C-alpha cells in the first residue's frame, strides 16, 4: 500500500531501547522519518512514511537486539502494516499482545516487549 504511514509509539525503557525496536522495524518498513533520541522523554515516536518495504523482500527482524527494560509499543496504520509490524516485533522480542482497536481504515495494536 503505497503512501501508507505506520506510526510507532514507545514508552518504558530508554532511548536506546526505543532505537532498538525501531531498527527491527526498519527491515520491514525501511528507514523511519527520524530515530527516537530524546533521553528525557517518557514517550517516543517514530513514523515510517511508507509501510511498503523497498525492494519487496522484508527482513523478518529476528535477533533484533536486547532491551534493558520492558517497552510498551503501540503501532498504528493500515491493518496490513499493523499486522506486519506486530509479527516482526513478536519474532524479534518476547512480546505480549495487549490488545487492538480497529477503525474504518486504520488499526492500532499494543504490545509489551520484554527484555
PDB file of N, CA and C in Angstrom:
ATOM      1  N   UNK A   1       0.843  -1.183   0.000  1.00  0.00           N
ATOM      2  CA  UNK A   1       0.000   0.000   0.000  1.00  0.00           C
ATOM      3  C   UNK A   1       0.880   1.236   0.000  1.00  0.00           C
ATOM      4  N   UNK A   2       1.138   1.764  -1.085  1.00  0.00           N
ATOM      5  CA  UNK A   2       1.983   2.931  -1.190  1.00  0.00           C
ATOM      6  C   UNK A   2       1.319   4.123  -0.511  1.00  0.00           C
ATOM      7  N   UNK A   3       2.121   4.943   0.172  1.00  0.00           N
ATOM      8  CA  UNK A   3       1.607   6.123   0.813  1.00  0.00           C
ATOM      9  C   UNK A   3       1.003   5.871   2.178  1.00  0.00           C
ATOM     10  N   UNK A   4       1.066   4.662   2.686  1.00  0.00           N
ATOM     11  CA  UNK A   4       0.510   4.336   3.989  1.00  0.00           C
ATOM     12  C   UNK A   4       1.557   4.583   5.056  1.00  0.00           C
ATOM     13  N   UNK A   5       1.163   5.278   6.107  1.00  0.00           N
ATOM     14  CA  UNK A   5       2.082   5.522   7.207  1.00  0.00           C
ATOM     15  C   UNK A   5       1.883   4.509   8.310  1.00  0.00           C
ATOM     16  N   UNK A   6       2.971   4.199   8.994  1.00  0.00           N
ATOM     17  CA  UNK A   6       2.928   3.409  10.213  1.00  0.00           C
ATOM     18  C   UNK A   6       3.506   4.295  11.306  1.00  0.00           C
ATOM     19  N   UNK A   7       2.746   4.500  12.358  1.00  0.00           N
ATOM     20  CA  UNK A   7       3.211   5.287  13.488  1.00  0.00           C
ATOM     21  C   UNK A   7       3.466   4.346  14.649  1.00  0.00           C
ATOM     22  N   UNK A   8       4.624   4.489  15.271  1.00  0.00           N
ATOM     23  CA  UNK A   8       5.032   3.645  16.384  1.00  0.00           C
ATOM     24  C   UNK A   8       5.249   4.549  17.594  1.00  0.00           C
ATOM     25  N   UNK A   9       4.573   4.237  18.693  1.00  0.00           N
ATOM     26  CA  UNK A   9       4.728   4.974  19.942  1.00  0.00           C
ATOM     27  C   UNK A   9       5.324   4.019  20.963  1.00  0.00           C
ATOM     28  N   UNK A  10       6.383   4.456  21.646  1.00  0.00           N
ATOM     29  CA  UNK A  10       7.094   3.602  22.590  1.00  0.00           C
ATOM     30  C   UNK A  10       7.174   4.273  23.947  1.00  0.00           C
ATOM     31  N   UNK A  11       6.904   3.503  24.994  1.00  0.00           N
ATOM     32  CA  UNK A  11       7.077   4.009  26.351  1.00  0.00           C
ATOM     33  C   UNK A  11       7.733   2.919  27.182  1.00  0.00           C
ATOM     34  N   UNK A  12       8.426   3.337  28.226  1.00  0.00           N
ATOM     35  CA  UNK A  12       9.205   2.396  29.016  1.00  0.00           C
ATOM     36  C   UNK A  12      10.583   2.267  28.407  1.00  0.00           C
ATOM     37  N   UNK A  13      11.521   1.803  29.187  1.00  0.00           N
ATOM     38  CA  UNK A  13      12.897   1.686  28.694  1.00  0.00           C
ATOM     39  C   UNK A  13      13.476   3.061  28.421  1.00  0.00           C
ATOM     40  N   UNK A  14      14.619   3.068  27.783  1.00  0.00           N
ATOM     41  CA  UNK A  14      15.286   4.319  27.460  1.00  0.00           C
ATOM     42  C   UNK A  14      15.307   4.565  25.967  1.00  0.00           C
ATOM     43  N   UNK A  15      16.003   5.614  25.580  1.00  0.00           N
ATOM     44  CA  UNK A  15      16.104   5.961  24.168  1.00  0.00           C
ATOM     45  C   UNK A  15      16.789   4.847  23.381  1.00  0.00           C
ATOM     46  N   UNK A  16      17.780   4.180  23.984  1.00  0.00           N
ATOM     47  CA  UNK A  16      18.454   3.071  23.296  1.00  0.00           C
ATOM     48  C   UNK A  16      17.487   1.925  23.024  1.00  0.00           C
ATOM     49  N   UNK A  17      16.594   1.640  23.980  1.00  0.00           N
ATOM     50  CA  UNK A  17      15.590   0.599  23.769  1.00  0.00           C
ATOM     51  C   UNK A  17      14.649   0.981  22.622  1.00  0.00           C
ATOM     52  N   UNK A  18      14.230   2.239  22.598  1.00  0.00           N
ATOM     53  CA  UNK A  18      13.347   2.702  21.528  1.00  0.00           C
ATOM     54  C   UNK A  18      14.033   2.572  20.172  1.00  0.00           C
ATOM     55  N   UNK A  19      15.301   2.948  20.102  1.00  0.00           N
ATOM     56  CA  UNK A  19      16.036   2.831  18.835  1.00  0.00           C
ATOM     57  C   UNK A  19      16.185   1.372  18.428  1.00  0.00           C
ATOM     58  N   UNK A  20      16.387   0.468  19.389  1.00  0.00           N
ATOM     59  CA  UNK A  20      16.494  -0.964  19.093  1.00  0.00           C
ATOM     60  C   UNK A  20      15.212  -1.468  18.451  1.00  0.00           C
ATOM     61  N   UNK A  21      14.074  -1.095  19.003  1.00  0.00           N
ATOM     62  CA  UNK A  21      12.777  -1.522  18.455  1.00  0.00           C
ATOM     63  C   UNK A  21      12.578  -0.958  17.053  1.00  0.00           C
ATOM     64  N   UNK A  22      12.879   0.310  16.873  1.00  0.00           N
ATOM     65  CA  UNK A  22      12.688   0.944  15.566  1.00  0.00           C
ATOM     66  C   UNK A  22      13.606   0.312  14.524  1.00  0.00           C
ATOM     67  N   UNK A  23      14.825  -0.024  14.889  1.00  0.00           N
ATOM     68  CA  UNK A  23      15.749  -0.646  13.929  1.00  0.00           C
ATOM     69  C   UNK A  23      15.243  -2.008  13.467  1.00  0.00           C
ATOM     70  N   UNK A  24      14.580  -2.744  14.352  1.00  0.00           N
ATOM     71  CA  UNK A  24      13.986  -4.024  13.960  1.00  0.00           C
ATOM     72  C   UNK A  24      12.921  -3.784  12.892  1.00  0.00           C
ATOM     73  N   UNK A  25      12.119  -2.740  13.068  1.00  0.00           N
ATOM     74  CA  UNK A  25      11.051  -2.452  12.108  1.00  0.00           C
ATOM     75  C   UNK A  25      11.578  -1.931  10.779  1.00  0.00           C
ATOM     76  N   UNK A  26      12.793  -1.371  10.768  1.00  0.00           N
ATOM     77  CA  UNK A  26      13.368  -0.871   9.515  1.00  0.00           C
ATOM     78  C   UNK A  26      13.478  -1.962   8.458  1.00  0.00           C
ATOM     79  N   UNK A  27      13.727  -3.214   8.882  1.00  0.00           N
ATOM     80  CA  UNK A  27      13.832  -4.307   7.922  1.00  0.00           C
ATOM     81  C   UNK A  27      12.540  -4.553   7.179  1.00  0.00           C
ATOM     82  N   UNK A  28      11.415  -4.259   7.805  1.00  0.00           N
ATOM     83  CA  UNK A  28      10.114  -4.481   7.176  1.00  0.00           C
ATOM     84  C   UNK A  28       9.536  -3.226   6.529  1.00  0.00           C
ATOM     85  N   UNK A  29       9.952  -2.045   7.005  1.00  0.00           N
ATOM     86  CA  UNK A  29       9.314  -0.805   6.559  1.00  0.00           C
ATOM     87  C   UNK A  29      10.268   0.243   6.003  1.00  0.00           C
ATOM     88  N   UNK A  30      11.556  -0.024   5.989  1.00  0.00           N
ATOM     89  CA  UNK A  30      12.514   0.988   5.562  1.00  0.00           C
ATOM     90  C   UNK A  30      12.817   1.938   6.715  1.00  0.00           C
ATOM     91  N   UNK A  31      13.580   2.961   6.440  1.00  0.00           N
ATOM     92  CA  UNK A  31      14.002   3.900   7.487  1.00  0.00           C
ATOM     93  C   UNK A  31      12.838   4.776   7.938  1.00  0.00           C
ATOM     94  N   UNK A  32      12.763   5.052   9.245  1.00  0.00           N
ATOM     95  CA  UNK A  32      11.721   5.957   9.733  1.00  0.00           C
ATOM     96  C   UNK A  32      12.078   7.395   9.382  1.00  0.00           C
ATOM     97  N   UNK A  33      11.106   8.276   9.551  1.00  0.00           N
ATOM     98  CA  UNK A  33      11.364   9.692   9.309  1.00  0.00           C
ATOM     99  C   UNK A  33      12.469  10.213  10.218  1.00  0.00           C
ATOM    100  N   UNK A  34      12.529   9.677  11.453  1.00  0.00           N
ATOM    101  CA  UNK A  34      13.548  10.079  12.412  1.00  0.00           C
ATOM    102  C   UNK A  34      13.638   9.012  13.493  1.00  0.00           C
ATOM    103  N   UNK A  35      14.851   8.734  13.983  1.00  0.00           N
ATOM    104  CA  UNK A  35      15.018   7.791  15.088  1.00  0.00           C
ATOM    105  C   UNK A  35      14.695   8.484  16.406  1.00  0.00           C
ATOM    106  N   UNK A  36      14.062   7.767  17.348  1.00  0.00           N
ATOM    107  CA  UNK A  36      13.831   8.354  18.671  1.00  0.00           C
ATOM    108  C   UNK A  36      15.169   8.677  19.322  1.00  0.00           C
ATOM    109  N   UNK A  37      15.281   9.860  19.946  1.00  0.00           N
ATOM    110  CA  UNK A  37      16.564  10.210  20.501  1.00  0.00           C
ATOM    111  C   UNK A  37      16.544  10.950  21.810  1.00  0.00           C
ATOM    112  N   UNK A  38      15.426  11.522  22.217  1.00  0.00           N
ATOM    113  CA  UNK A  38      15.376  12.332  23.425  1.00  0.00           C
ATOM    114  C   UNK A  38      15.502  11.453  24.660  1.00  0.00           C
ATOM    115  N   UNK A  39      16.619  11.586  25.376  1.00  0.00           N
ATOM    116  CA  UNK A  39      16.877  10.774  26.566  1.00  0.00           C
ATOM    117  C   UNK A  39      15.888  11.057  27.688  1.00  0.00           C
ATOM    118  N   UNK A  40      15.336  12.270  27.747  1.00  0.00           N
ATOM    119  CA  UNK A  40      14.456  12.653  28.841  1.00  0.00           C
ATOM    120  C   UNK A  40      12.977  12.372  28.574  1.00  0.00           C
ATOM    121  N   UNK A  41      12.641  11.966  27.374  1.00  0.00           N
ATOM    122  CA  UNK A  41      11.237  11.727  27.026  1.00  0.00           C
ATOM    123  C   UNK A  41      10.716  10.465  27.710  1.00  0.00           C
ATOM    124  N   UNK A  42       9.451  10.470  28.059  1.00  0.00           N
ATOM    125  CA  UNK A  42       8.828   9.270  28.615  1.00  0.00           C
ATOM    126  C   UNK A  42       8.086   8.498  27.534  1.00  0.00           C
ATOM    127  N   UNK A  43       7.721   9.179  26.443  1.00  0.00           N
ATOM    128  CA  UNK A  43       7.083   8.546  25.290  1.00  0.00           C
ATOM    129  C   UNK A  43       7.855   8.987  24.055  1.00  0.00           C
ATOM    130  N   UNK A  44       8.183   8.023  23.210  1.00  0.00           N
ATOM    131  CA  UNK A  44       8.932   8.311  21.981  1.00  0.00           C
ATOM    132  C   UNK A  44       8.120   7.829  20.794  1.00  0.00           C
ATOM    133  N   UNK A  45       8.268   8.499  19.664  1.00  0.00           N
ATOM    134  CA  UNK A  45       7.532   8.082  18.471  1.00  0.00           C
ATOM    135  C   UNK A  45       8.470   7.978  17.283  1.00  0.00           C
ATOM    136  N   UNK A  46       8.056   7.155  16.343  1.00  0.00           N
ATOM    137  CA  UNK A  46       8.732   7.048  15.051  1.00  0.00           C
ATOM    138  C   UNK A  46       7.640   6.852  14.014  1.00  0.00           C
ATOM    139  N   UNK A  47       7.816   7.478  12.865  1.00  0.00           N
ATOM    140  CA  UNK A  47       6.851   7.342  11.778  1.00  0.00           C
ATOM    141  C   UNK A  47       7.572   6.820  10.550  1.00  0.00           C
ATOM    142  N   UNK A  48       7.017   5.767   9.990  1.00  0.00           N
ATOM    143  CA  UNK A  48       7.522   5.225   8.747  1.00  0.00           C
ATOM    144  C   UNK A  48       6.619   5.769   7.656  1.00  0.00           C
ATOM    145  N   UNK A  49       7.203   6.566   6.744  1.00  0.00           N
ATOM    146  CA  UNK A  49       6.425   7.276   5.738  1.00  0.00           C
ATOM    147  C   UNK A  49       5.727   6.399   4.738  1.00  0.00           C
ATOM    148  N   UNK A  50       6.248   5.234   4.471  1.00  0.00           N
ATOM    149  CA  UNK A  50       5.611   4.318   3.533  1.00  0.00           C
ATOM    150  C   UNK A  50       5.746   2.925   4.116  1.00  0.00           C
ATOM    151  N   UNK A  51       4.640   2.299   4.396  1.00  0.00           N
ATOM    152  CA  UNK A  51       4.651   0.991   5.058  1.00  0.00           C
ATOM    153  C   UNK A  51       4.942  -0.156   4.106  1.00  0.00           C
ATOM    154  N   UNK A  52       5.427   0.139   2.919  1.00  0.00           N
ATOM    155  CA  UNK A  52       5.804  -0.903   1.981  1.00  0.00           C
ATOM    156  C   UNK A  52       7.322  -0.958   1.914  1.00  0.00           C
ATOM    157  N   UNK A  53       7.941  -2.112   2.216  1.00  0.00           N
ATOM    158  CA  UNK A  53       9.397  -2.184   2.165  1.00  0.00           C
ATOM    159  C   UNK A  53       9.898  -2.018   0.746  1.00  0.00           C
ATOM    160  N   UNK A  54      11.004  -1.325   0.606  1.00  0.00           N
ATOM    161  CA  UNK A  54      11.605  -1.163  -0.720  1.00  0.00           C
ATOM    162  C   UNK A  54      12.214  -2.473  -1.174  1.00  0.00           C
ATOM    163  N   UNK A  55      12.089  -2.760  -2.444  1.00  0.00           N
ATOM    164  CA  UNK A  55      12.674  -3.973  -2.989  1.00  0.00           C
ATOM    165  C   UNK A  55      11.818  -5.205  -2.784  1.00  0.00           C
ATOM    166  N   UNK A  56      10.683  -5.074  -2.082  1.00  0.00           N
ATOM    167  CA  UNK A  56       9.757  -6.180  -1.948  1.00  0.00           C
ATOM    168  C   UNK A  56      10.031  -7.106  -0.791  1.00  0.00           C
ATOM    169  N   UNK A  57      11.242  -7.598  -0.617  1.00  0.00           N
ATOM    170  CA  UNK A  57      11.535  -8.571   0.438  1.00  0.00           C
ATOM    171  C   UNK A  57      11.776  -7.850   1.751  1.00  0.00           C
ATOM    172  N   UNK A  58      11.157  -8.351   2.772  1.00  0.00           N
ATOM    173  CA  UNK A  58      11.303  -7.731   4.093  1.00  0.00           C
ATOM    174  C   UNK A  58      12.137  -8.612   5.002  1.00  0.00           C
ATOM    175  N   UNK A  59      13.027  -7.977   5.736  1.00  0.00           N
ATOM    176  CA  UNK A  59      13.771  -8.657   6.793  1.00  0.00           C
ATOM    177  C   UNK A  59      12.774  -9.019   7.887  1.00  0.00           C
ATOM    178  N   UNK A  60      12.925 -10.173   8.473  1.00  0.00           N
ATOM    179  CA  UNK A  60      11.972 -10.604   9.492  1.00  0.00           C
ATOM    180  C   UNK A  60      12.221  -9.956  10.835  1.00  0.00           C
ATOM    181  N   UNK A  61      13.364  -9.339  11.016  1.00  0.00           N
ATOM    182  CA  UNK A  61      13.649  -8.690  12.278  1.00  0.00           C
ATOM    183  C   UNK A  61      14.096  -9.649  13.366  1.00  0.00           C
ATOM    184  N   UNK A  62      14.368 -10.904  13.043  1.00  0.00           N
ATOM    185  CA  UNK A  62      14.771 -11.866  14.065  1.00  0.00           C
ATOM    186  C   UNK A  62      16.116 -11.457  14.640  1.00  0.00           C
ATOM    187  N   UNK A  63      16.279 -11.700  15.938  1.00  0.00           N
ATOM    188  CA  UNK A  63      17.544 -11.350  16.588  1.00  0.00           C
ATOM    189  C   UNK A  63      17.749  -9.861  16.643  1.00  0.00           C
ATOM    190  N   UNK A  64      16.699  -9.095  16.917  1.00  0.00           N
ATOM    191  CA  UNK A  64      16.737  -7.651  16.831  1.00  0.00           C
ATOM    192  C   UNK A  64      17.595  -6.943  17.850  1.00  0.00           C
ATOM    193  N   UNK A  65      17.930  -7.567  18.916  1.00  0.00           N
ATOM    194  CA  UNK A  65      18.729  -6.908  19.929  1.00  0.00           C
ATOM    195  C   UNK A  65      18.120  -7.111  21.290  1.00  0.00           C
ATOM    196  N   UNK A  66      18.776  -6.540  22.285  1.00  0.00           N
ATOM    197  CA  UNK A  66      18.316  -6.714  23.653  1.00  0.00           C
ATOM    198  C   UNK A  66      17.770  -5.401  24.188  1.00  0.00           C
ATOM    199  N   UNK A  67      16.755  -5.544  25.018  1.00  0.00           N
ATOM    200  CA  UNK A  67      16.173  -4.386  25.681  1.00  0.00           C
ATOM    201  C   UNK A  67      16.648  -4.359  27.126  1.00  0.00           C
ATOM    202  N   UNK A  68      16.808  -3.171  27.683  1.00  0.00           N
ATOM    203  CA  UNK A  68      17.235  -3.053  29.076  1.00  0.00           C
ATOM    204  C   UNK A  68      16.050  -3.074  30.034  1.00  0.00           C
ATOM    205  N   UNK A  69      14.856  -2.840  29.522  1.00  0.00           N
ATOM    206  CA  UNK A  69      13.645  -2.792  30.339  1.00  0.00           C
ATOM    207  C   UNK A  69      12.441  -3.094  29.447  1.00  0.00           C
ATOM    208  N   UNK A  70      11.308  -3.447  30.038  1.00  0.00           N
ATOM    209  CA  UNK A  70      10.102  -3.648  29.221  1.00  0.00           C
ATOM    210  C   UNK A  70       9.728  -2.369  28.465  1.00  0.00           C
ATOM    211  N   UNK A  71       9.253  -2.531  27.253  1.00  0.00           N
ATOM    212  CA  UNK A  71       8.850  -1.408  26.410  1.00  0.00           C
ATOM    213  C   UNK A  71       7.437  -1.677  25.899  1.00  0.00           C
ATOM    214  N   UNK A  72       6.545  -0.723  26.107  1.00  0.00           N
ATOM    215  CA  UNK A  72       5.200  -0.809  25.550  1.00  0.00           C
ATOM    216  C   UNK A  72       5.223  -0.132  24.188  1.00  0.00           C
ATOM    217  N   UNK A  73       4.788  -0.861  23.168  1.00  0.00           N
ATOM    218  CA  UNK A  73       4.806  -0.365  21.796  1.00  0.00           C
ATOM    219  C   UNK A  73       3.378  -0.347  21.274  1.00  0.00           C
ATOM    220  N   UNK A  74       2.974   0.783  20.724  1.00  0.00           N
ATOM    221  CA  UNK A  74       1.693   0.886  20.042  1.00  0.00           C
ATOM    222  C   UNK A  74       1.992   1.171  18.583  1.00  0.00           C
ATOM    223  N   UNK A  75       1.464   0.328  17.692  1.00  0.00           N
ATOM    224  CA  UNK A  75       1.628   0.531  16.257  1.00  0.00           C
ATOM    225  C   UNK A  75       0.268   0.891  15.678  1.00  0.00           C
ATOM    226  N   UNK A  76       0.265   1.887  14.781  1.00  0.00           N
ATOM    227  CA  UNK A  76      -0.983   2.363  14.199  1.00  0.00           C
ATOM    228  C   UNK A  76      -0.790   2.599  12.716  1.00  0.00           C
ATOM    229  N   UNK A  77      -1.720   2.086  11.921  1.00  0.00           N
ATOM    230  CA  UNK A  77      -1.668   2.264  10.480  1.00  0.00           C
ATOM    231  C   UNK A  77      -2.685   1.361   9.812  1.00  0.00           C
ATOM    232  N   UNK A  78      -2.432   1.014   8.561  1.00  0.00           N
ATOM    233  CA  UNK A  78      -3.340   0.116   7.858  1.00  0.00           C
ATOM    234  C   UNK A  78      -3.313  -1.251   8.540  1.00  0.00           C
ATOM    235  N   UNK A  79      -4.393  -2.034   8.417  1.00  0.00           N
ATOM    236  CA  UNK A  79      -4.390  -3.366   9.037  1.00  0.00           C
ATOM    237  C   UNK A  79      -3.199  -4.217   8.610  1.00  0.00           C
ATOM    238  N   UNK A  80      -2.817  -4.164   7.352  1.00  0.00           N
ATOM    239  CA  UNK A  80      -1.676  -4.952   6.857  1.00  0.00           C
ATOM    240  C   UNK A  80      -0.376  -4.481   7.506  1.00  0.00           C
ATOM    241  N   UNK A  81      -0.164  -3.160   7.584  1.00  0.00           N
ATOM    242  CA  UNK A  81       1.059  -2.625   8.188  1.00  0.00           C
ATOM    243  C   UNK A  81       1.131  -2.979   9.673  1.00  0.00           C
ATOM    244  N   UNK A  82       0.013  -2.888  10.372  1.00  0.00           N
ATOM    245  CA  UNK A  82      -0.017  -3.215  11.801  1.00  0.00           C
ATOM    246  C   UNK A  82       0.266  -4.702  12.004  1.00  0.00           C
ATOM    247  N   UNK A  83      -0.296  -5.543  11.162  1.00  0.00           N
ATOM    248  CA  UNK A  83      -0.045  -6.985  11.265  1.00  0.00           C
ATOM    249  C   UNK A  83       1.430  -7.292  11.034  1.00  0.00           C
ATOM    250  N   UNK A  84       2.009  -6.693   9.986  1.00  0.00           N
ATOM    251  CA  UNK A  84       3.438  -6.930   9.693  1.00  0.00           C
ATOM    252  C   UNK A  84       4.325  -6.426  10.815  1.00  0.00           C
ATOM    253  N   UNK A  85       4.014  -5.251  11.354  1.00  0.00           N
ATOM    254  CA  UNK A  85       4.817  -4.708  12.450  1.00  0.00           C
ATOM    255  C   UNK A  85       4.708  -5.605  13.679  1.00  0.00           C
ATOM    256  N   UNK A  86       3.502  -6.042  14.005  1.00  0.00           N
ATOM    257  CA  UNK A  86       3.301  -6.914  15.165  1.00  0.00           C
ATOM    258  C   UNK A  86       4.044  -8.227  14.990  1.00  0.00           C
ATOM    259  N   UNK A  87       3.945  -8.825  13.809  1.00  0.00           N
ATOM    260  CA  UNK A  87       4.636 -10.088  13.540  1.00  0.00           C
ATOM    261  C   UNK A  87       6.150  -9.920  13.621  1.00  0.00           C
ATOM    262  N   UNK A  88       6.653  -8.835  13.058  1.00  0.00           N
ATOM    263  CA  UNK A  88       8.093  -8.576  13.076  1.00  0.00           C
ATOM    264  C   UNK A  88       8.598  -8.422  14.511  1.00  0.00           C
ATOM    265  N   UNK A  89       7.880  -7.667  15.325  1.00  0.00           N
ATOM    266  CA  UNK A  89       8.296  -7.465  16.711  1.00  0.00           C
ATOM    267  C   UNK A  89       8.188  -8.746  17.524  1.00  0.00           C
ATOM    268  N   UNK A  90       7.157  -9.547  17.272  1.00  0.00           N
ATOM    269  CA  UNK A  90       6.988 -10.810  18.013  1.00  0.00           C
ATOM    270  C   UNK A  90       8.091 -11.810  17.684  1.00  0.00           C
ATOM    271  N   UNK A  91       8.638 -11.747  16.467  1.00  0.00           N
ATOM    272  CA  UNK A  91       9.750 -12.636  16.113  1.00  0.00           C
ATOM    273  C   UNK A  91      11.065 -12.165  16.713  1.00  0.00           C
ATOM    274  N   UNK A  92      11.207 -10.869  16.910  1.00  0.00           N
ATOM    275  CA  UNK A  92      12.479 -10.315  17.367  1.00  0.00           C
ATOM    276  C   UNK A  92      12.596 -10.230  18.889  1.00  0.00           C
ATOM    277  N   UNK A  93      11.466 -10.151  19.582  1.00  0.00           N
ATOM    278  CA  UNK A  93      11.464  -9.952  21.029  1.00  0.00           C
ATOM    279  C   UNK A  93      10.454 -10.895  21.678  1.00  0.00           C
ATOM    280  N   UNK A  94      10.552 -11.011  22.994  1.00  0.00           N
ATOM    281  CA  UNK A  94       9.490 -11.664  23.752  1.00  0.00           C
ATOM    282  C   UNK A  94       8.369 -10.636  23.846  1.00  0.00           C
ATOM    283  N   UNK A  95       7.226 -10.950  23.238  1.00  0.00           N
ATOM    284  CA  UNK A  95       6.148  -9.965  23.122  1.00  0.00           C
ATOM    285  C   UNK A  95       4.841 -10.510  23.665  1.00  0.00           C
ATOM    286  N   UNK A  96       4.110  -9.634  24.344  1.00  0.00           N
ATOM    287  CA  UNK A  96       2.765  -9.960  24.802  1.00  0.00           C
ATOM    288  C   UNK A  96       1.801  -9.010  24.114  1.00  0.00           C
ATOM    289  N   UNK A  97       0.781  -9.560  23.479  1.00  0.00           N
ATOM    290  CA  UNK A  97      -0.232  -8.757  22.797  1.00  0.00           C
ATOM    291  C   UNK A  97      -1.182  -8.194  23.841  1.00  0.00           C
ATOM    292  N   UNK A  98      -1.227  -6.866  23.952  1.00  0.00           N
ATOM    293  CA  UNK A  98      -2.093  -6.220  24.934  1.00  0.00           C
ATOM    294  C   UNK A  98      -3.374  -5.669  24.318  1.00  0.00           C
ATOM    295  N   UNK A  99      -3.692  -6.058  23.083  1.00  0.00           N
ATOM    296  CA  UNK A  99      -4.974  -5.681  22.508  1.00  0.00           C
ATOM    297  C   UNK A  99      -4.866  -4.827  21.266  1.00  0.00           C
ATOM    298  N   UNK A 100      -6.011  -4.704  20.600  1.00  0.00           N
ATOM    299  CA  UNK A 100      -6.085  -3.969  19.351  1.00  0.00           C
ATOM    300  C   UNK A 100      -7.397  -3.209  19.277  1.00  0.00           C
ATOM    301  N   UNK A 101      -7.395  -2.167  18.471  1.00  0.00           N
ATOM    302  CA  UNK A 101      -8.603  -1.402  18.175  1.00  0.00           C
ATOM    303  C   UNK A 101      -8.612  -1.136  16.682  1.00  0.00           C
ATOM    304  N   UNK A 102      -9.794  -1.226  16.089  1.00  0.00           N
ATOM    305  CA  UNK A 102      -9.912  -1.021  14.647  1.00  0.00           C
ATOM    306  C   UNK A 102     -10.844   0.138  14.348  1.00  0.00           C
ATOM    307  N   UNK A 103     -10.472   0.900  13.325  1.00  0.00           N
ATOM    308  CA  UNK A 103     -11.323   1.964  12.813  1.00  0.00           C
ATOM    309  C   UNK A 103     -11.749   1.611  11.406  1.00  0.00           C
ATOM    310  N   UNK A 104     -12.251   2.589  10.672  1.00  0.00           N
ATOM    311  CA  UNK A 104     -12.682   2.342   9.302  1.00  0.00           C
ATOM    312  C   UNK A 104     -11.545   1.859   8.412  1.00  0.00           C
ATOM    313  N   UNK A 105     -10.413   2.561   8.479  1.00  0.00           N
ATOM    314  CA  UNK A 105      -9.307   2.231   7.586  1.00  0.00           C
ATOM    315  C   UNK A 105      -7.987   2.038   8.309  1.00  0.00           C
ATOM    316  N   UNK A 106      -7.982   2.229   9.603  1.00  0.00           N
ATOM    317  CA  UNK A 106      -6.758   2.065  10.372  1.00  0.00           C
ATOM    318  C   UNK A 106      -6.977   1.098  11.519  1.00  0.00           C
ATOM    319  N   UNK A 107      -5.857   0.576  11.982  1.00  0.00           N
ATOM    320  CA  UNK A 107      -5.890  -0.319  13.127  1.00  0.00           C
ATOM    321  C   UNK A 107      -4.791   0.109  14.083  1.00  0.00           C
ATOM    322  N   UNK A 108      -4.966  -0.217  15.350  1.00  0.00           N
ATOM    323  CA  UNK A 108      -3.972   0.066  16.372  1.00  0.00           C
ATOM    324  C   UNK A 108      -3.794  -1.186  17.207  1.00  0.00           C
ATOM    325  N   UNK A 109      -2.536  -1.521  17.507  1.00  0.00           N
ATOM    326  CA  UNK A 109      -2.249  -2.698  18.345  1.00  0.00           C
ATOM    327  C   UNK A 109      -1.192  -2.302  19.360  1.00  0.00           C
ATOM    328  N   UNK A 110      -1.349  -2.809  20.571  1.00  0.00           N
ATOM    329  CA  UNK A 110      -0.374  -2.537  21.629  1.00  0.00           C
ATOM    330  C   UNK A 110       0.301  -3.845  22.027  1.00  0.00           C
ATOM    331  N   UNK A 111       1.623  -3.782  22.124  1.00  0.00           N
ATOM    332  CA  UNK A 111       2.439  -4.930  22.519  1.00  0.00           C
ATOM    333  C   UNK A 111       3.326  -4.530  23.692  1.00  0.00           C
ATOM    334  N   UNK A 112       3.581  -5.483  24.576  1.00  0.00           N
ATOM    335  CA  UNK A 112       4.584  -5.289  25.622  1.00  0.00           C
ATOM    336  C   UNK A 112       5.776  -6.145  25.248  1.00  0.00           C
ATOM    337  N   UNK A 113       6.913  -5.497  25.000  1.00  0.00           N
ATOM    338  CA  UNK A 113       8.154  -6.200  24.675  1.00  0.00           C
ATOM    339  C   UNK A 113       8.974  -6.311  25.944  1.00  0.00           C
ATOM    340  N   UNK A 114       9.451  -7.521  26.228  1.00  0.00           N
ATOM    341  CA  UNK A 114      10.197  -7.748  27.453  1.00  0.00           C
ATOM    342  C   UNK A 114      11.651  -8.085  27.147  1.00  0.00           C
ATOM    343  N   UNK A 115      12.557  -7.695  28.068  1.00  0.00           N
ATOM    344  CA  UNK A 115      13.983  -7.987  27.844  1.00  0.00           C
ATOM    345  C   UNK A 115      14.262  -9.484  27.846  1.00  0.00           C
TER     346      UNK A 115
END
